[in-house]
């Protein structure tokens, strides 16, 4: 575009910043930020929101907050900043910003509540998360979706209250996804809960028969409890069913180069 002297517009900057955020390319993102200022797009709300998201995904909360304070804020701006605090584990700051958002007259939406509940889950804020979930339904009249319930299951699971987490799954107005059951299974692994973990695996295997991750989690629970025969049998079951663990991949920028990390 530069060589052909085509001027970038709002979408150009948004797409470039999105790419930087996906790759964790903070250095390149800062260079693009400088170009945005030179072109006079720093006051554009859409570009500002993209900058907040980019800095958030790169773990640069101070830079994200600086942009947030300068941009003409809409609900997307608030959600982007809430997401930044959530991803970096700043649960208390997320709650404070959520309250400030309402005080300044911006109405929260489904994404807002998903982000705040996720922040509460990451930070283990059970009481705060429960209040937010309740206000979502009773005060703001927004019906929770699967993701909102998933955050609450994760929140109760991490706090060790698996009975409440399981009851919530059964009382949802729709069928629980495999991810919801995986969330419960993860909590079972942390607490060494065998029976409930086996039950969660049964549900997941029905919804995602080729997913090997739940088998690995249950195998870890067996191993923690010294049930090595069960570990062996579970791995044999995986082989018989042709189930394999899916590899995970992350990318990070180091010395101005993008590196791929697989596990």
Coordinates of C-alpha atoms in Angstrom, one line a residue:
X1 CA 0.0 0.0 0.0
X2 CA 2.8 2.4 0.9
X3 CA 4.7 1.7 -2.4
X4 CA 1.5 2.3 -4.4
X5 CA 0.8 5.4 -2.4
X6 CA -2.7 4.1 -1.3
X7 CA -3.8 5.9 1.9
X8 CA -4.8 3.5 4.8
X9 CA -8.3 4.0 6.3
X10 CA -9.9 2.9 9.5
X11 CA -10.3 -0.7 8.5
X12 CA -6.6 -0.9 7.4
X13 CA -5.5 0.0 10.9
X14 CA -8.0 -2.3 12.6
X15 CA -6.9 -5.3 10.6
X16 CA -3.2 -4.6 11.1
X17 CA -3.7 -4.2 14.8
X18 CA -5.8 -7.4 15.0
X19 CA -2.9 -9.3 13.3
X20 CA -0.4 -7.9 15.8
X21 CA -2.6 -8.9 18.7
X22 CA -3.1 -12.4 17.4
X23 CA 0.7 -12.8 17.0
X24 CA 1.6 -11.1 20.2
X25 CA 3.7 -8.7 18.1
X26 CA 3.9 -5.8 20.6
X27 CA 6.9 -4.1 18.9
X28 CA 5.2 -4.1 15.5
X29 CA 2.0 -2.9 17.1
X30 CA 3.7 0.1 18.7
X31 CA 5.1 1.0 15.3
X32 CA 1.6 0.9 13.8
X33 CA 0.4 3.0 16.7
X34 CA 2.9 5.6 15.8
X35 CA 1.7 5.6 12.1
X36 CA -1.9 5.9 13.3
X37 CA -1.0 9.1 15.2
X38 CA 0.9 10.5 12.2
X39 CA -2.2 9.9 10.0
X40 CA -4.5 11.5 12.5
X41 CA -6.6 8.4 13.4
X42 CA -5.8 8.3 17.1
X43 CA -9.2 9.9 17.9
X44 CA -11.1 7.3 15.9
X45 CA -13.2 5.2 18.2
X46 CA -12.9 2.0 16.1
X47 CA -9.1 2.3 15.8
X48 CA -8.8 3.2 19.5
X49 CA -10.7 0.0 20.4
X50 CA -8.5 -2.0 18.1
X51 CA -5.4 -0.5 19.9
X52 CA -6.8 -1.5 23.3
X53 CA -7.4 -5.0 22.1
X54 CA -3.9 -5.2 20.6
X55 CA -2.2 -4.0 23.7
X56 CA -4.4 -6.3 25.8
X57 CA -3.5 -9.4 23.9
X58 CA 0.2 -8.4 24.1
X59 CA -0.1 -8.1 27.9
X60 CA 0.6 -4.3 27.9
X61 CA -2.1 -3.1 30.3
X62 CA -0.6 0.3 30.9
X63 CA -0.6 1.2 27.2
X64 CA -4.1 -0.2 26.8
X65 CA -5.4 1.9 29.7
X66 CA -3.7 5.0 28.3
X67 CA -5.5 4.6 24.9
X68 CA -8.8 3.8 26.7
X69 CA -8.6 7.1 28.6
X70 CA -7.9 9.1 25.4
X71 CA -10.5 7.4 23.1
X72 CA -14.1 8.5 22.8
X73 CA -15.5 5.6 24.8
X74 CA -18.4 3.3 23.7
X75 CA -19.5 0.0 25.1
X76 CA -16.9 -1.8 22.9
X77 CA -14.1 0.4 24.5
X78 CA -15.3 -0.6 28.0
X79 CA -15.5 -4.2 27.0
X80 CA -12.0 -4.1 25.5
X81 CA -10.5 -2.7 28.7
X82 CA -12.4 -5.1 30.9
X83 CA -11.1 -7.9 28.7
X84 CA -7.5 -6.6 29.2
X85 CA -7.9 -6.7 33.0
X86 CA -9.6 -10.1 32.9
X87 CA -6.8 -11.7 30.7
X88 CA -4.1 -10.4 33.0
X89 CA -5.8 -11.6 36.2
X90 CA -6.8 -8.2 37.5
X91 CA -10.2 -9.2 38.9
X92 CA -10.6 -6.4 41.4
X93 CA -9.8 -3.8 38.7
X94 CA -12.4 -5.4 36.4
X95 CA -15.1 -5.1 39.0
X96 CA -14.1 -1.5 39.7
X97 CA -14.2 -0.6 36.0
X98 CA -17.5 -2.4 35.6
X99 CA -19.0 -0.3 38.3
X100 CA -17.5 2.9 36.8
X101 CA -18.9 2.0 33.4
X102 CA -22.4 1.9 34.9
X103 CA -21.9 5.1 36.9
X104 CA -20.9 6.9 33.7
X105 CA -24.1 5.8 32.0
X106 CA -22.8 3.1 29.6
X107 CA -25.2 0.1 29.6
X108 CA -23.4 -3.3 29.8
X109 CA -24.2 -5.9 27.2
X110 CA -23.7 -9.7 27.0
X111 CA -20.0 -9.3 26.2
X112 CA -19.5 -7.1 29.2
X113 CA -20.9 -9.7 31.6
X114 CA -19.0 -12.5 30.0
X115 CA -15.8 -10.5 30.4
X116 CA -16.5 -9.5 34.0
X117 CA -17.5 -13.1 35.0
X118 CA -14.4 -14.4 33.4
X119 CA -12.3 -12.0 35.4
X120 CA -14.0 -13.1 38.6
X121 CA -13.4 -16.7 37.7
X122 CA -9.7 -16.1 37.0
X123 CA -9.3 -14.2 40.3
X124 CA -11.5 -16.5 42.4
X125 CA -13.9 -13.8 43.3
X126 CA -16.9 -16.0 44.1
X127 CA -19.1 -13.5 46.0
X128 CA -18.5 -10.7 43.4
X129 CA -19.1 -13.1 40.5
X130 CA -22.3 -14.3 42.0
X131 CA -23.6 -10.8 42.4
X132 CA -22.7 -9.8 38.8
X133 CA -24.4 -12.9 37.5
X134 CA -27.5 -12.1 39.6
X135 CA -27.6 -8.5 38.4
X136 CA -27.3 -9.6 34.8
X137 CA -30.6 -11.4 35.1
X138 CA -32.5 -9.4 37.7
X139 CA -31.3 -5.8 37.1
X140 CA -30.3 -5.7 33.4
X141 CA -32.7 -8.4 32.2
X142 CA -30.1 -10.2 30.0
X143 CA -30.5 -13.9 29.7
X144 CA -27.2 -15.8 30.3
X145 CA -25.7 -17.8 27.4
X146 CA -23.5 -20.8 27.5
X147 CA -20.4 -18.8 28.1
X148 CA -21.8 -17.0 31.1
X149 CA -22.8 -20.3 32.7
X150 CA -19.4 -21.7 31.8
X151 CA -17.7 -18.8 33.8
X152 CA -19.9 -19.6 36.8
X153 CA -19.1 -23.3 36.7
X154 CA -15.4 -22.5 36.5
X155 CA -15.8 -20.0 39.4
X156 CA -17.5 -22.5 41.7
X157 CA -15.2 -25.3 40.5
X158 CA -12.1 -23.4 41.3
X159 CA -13.5 -22.5 44.8
X160 CA -14.0 -26.2 45.5
X161 CA -17.8 -26.0 45.5
X162 CA -18.4 -28.8 42.9
X163 CA -21.9 -29.5 44.2
X164 CA -23.0 -26.0 43.2
X165 CA -21.1 -26.1 39.9
X166 CA -22.8 -29.4 39.0
X167 CA -26.2 -28.2 40.0
X168 CA -25.8 -25.2 37.9
X169 CA -25.0 -27.4 34.8
X170 CA -28.2 -29.4 35.4
X171 CA -30.4 -26.3 35.8
X172 CA -29.2 -24.5 32.7
X173 CA -32.0 -23.8 30.2
X174 CA -30.1 -25.7 27.5
X175 CA -27.9 -28.7 27.0
X176 CA -24.4 -28.2 28.4
X177 CA -21.6 -28.1 25.9
X178 CA -18.5 -30.3 26.0
X179 CA -16.6 -27.2 27.2
X180 CA -18.8 -26.9 30.2
X181 CA -18.2 -30.5 31.2
X182 CA -14.5 -30.0 30.5
X183 CA -14.5 -27.1 32.9
X184 CA -16.1 -29.3 35.6
X185 CA -13.6 -32.1 34.8
X186 CA -10.7 -29.7 35.3
X187 CA -12.0 -28.8 38.7
X188 CA -12.3 -32.5 39.5
X189 CA -8.7 -33.0 38.6
X190 CA -7.6 -30.2 41.0
X191 CA -9.6 -31.7 43.8
X192 CA -9.0 -35.4 43.0
X193 CA -12.7 -36.1 42.5
X194 CA -12.8 -39.4 40.7
X195 CA -16.5 -40.3 40.5
X196 CA -17.6 -36.9 39.3
X197 CA -14.7 -36.8 36.9
X198 CA -15.8 -40.1 35.4
X199 CA -19.3 -38.8 34.9
X200 CA -18.0 -35.6 33.2
X201 CA -15.9 -37.7 30.8
X202 CA -18.9 -39.8 29.8
X203 CA -20.8 -36.6 28.8
X204 CA -17.8 -35.2 26.9
X205 CA -17.2 -38.5 25.0
X206 CA -20.8 -38.4 23.8
X207 CA -20.5 -34.8 22.6
X208 CA -16.9 -34.9 21.3
X209 CA -15.9 -38.6 20.8
X210 CA -12.5 -37.7 19.2
X211 CA -11.4 -35.3 21.9
X212 CA -8.5 -36.9 23.9
X213 CA -8.1 -34.0 26.4
X214 CA -10.7 -35.3 28.9
X215 CA -9.1 -38.7 28.9
X216 CA -5.8 -37.1 29.9
X217 CA -7.4 -35.2 32.7
X218 CA -9.1 -38.2 34.1
X219 CA -5.9 -40.2 33.8
X220 CA -4.2 -37.5 35.9
X221 CA -6.9 -37.9 38.6
X222 CA -6.4 -41.6 38.6
X223 CA -2.6 -41.2 38.9
X224 CA -2.9 -38.7 41.7
X225 CA -4.9 -41.2 43.6
X226 CA -2.5 -44.1 42.8
X227 CA -5.0 -45.9 40.6
X228 CA -2.5 -47.1 38.0
X229 CA -4.6 -49.9 36.7
X230 CA -7.3 -47.4 35.8
X231 CA -4.7 -45.2 34.1
X232 CA -3.6 -48.2 32.0
X233 CA -7.2 -49.1 31.1
X234 CA -8.1 -45.5 30.2
X235 CA -5.1 -45.3 27.8
X236 CA -6.0 -48.6 26.3
X237 CA -9.6 -47.2 25.8
X238 CA -8.1 -44.2 24.0
X239 CA -6.2 -46.5 21.6
X240 CA -9.2 -48.7 20.9
X241 CA -11.3 -45.6 20.1
X242 CA -8.6 -43.9 18.1
X243 CA -8.7 -40.9 20.4
X244 CA -5.6 -38.6 20.4
X245 CA -4.7 -35.6 22.4
X246 CA -4.9 -32.4 20.3
X247 CA -1.7 -30.4 20.2
X248 CA -1.8 -26.8 21.4
X249 CA 0.0 -24.0 19.8
X250 CA 1.0 -20.5 20.9
X251 CA 2.9 -17.7 19.3
X252 CA 5.2 -15.1 20.8
X253 CA 7.3 -12.2 19.5
X254 CA 11.0 -12.3 20.5
X255 CA 13.8 -10.1 19.0
X256 CA 11.3 -8.9 16.4
X257 CA 10.6 -12.5 15.2
X258 CA 7.5 -14.6 15.7
X259 CA 8.1 -18.0 17.3
X260 CA 5.6 -20.9 17.4
X261 CA 5.4 -23.0 20.6
X262 CA 3.6 -26.3 20.5
X263 CA 2.7 -28.7 23.3

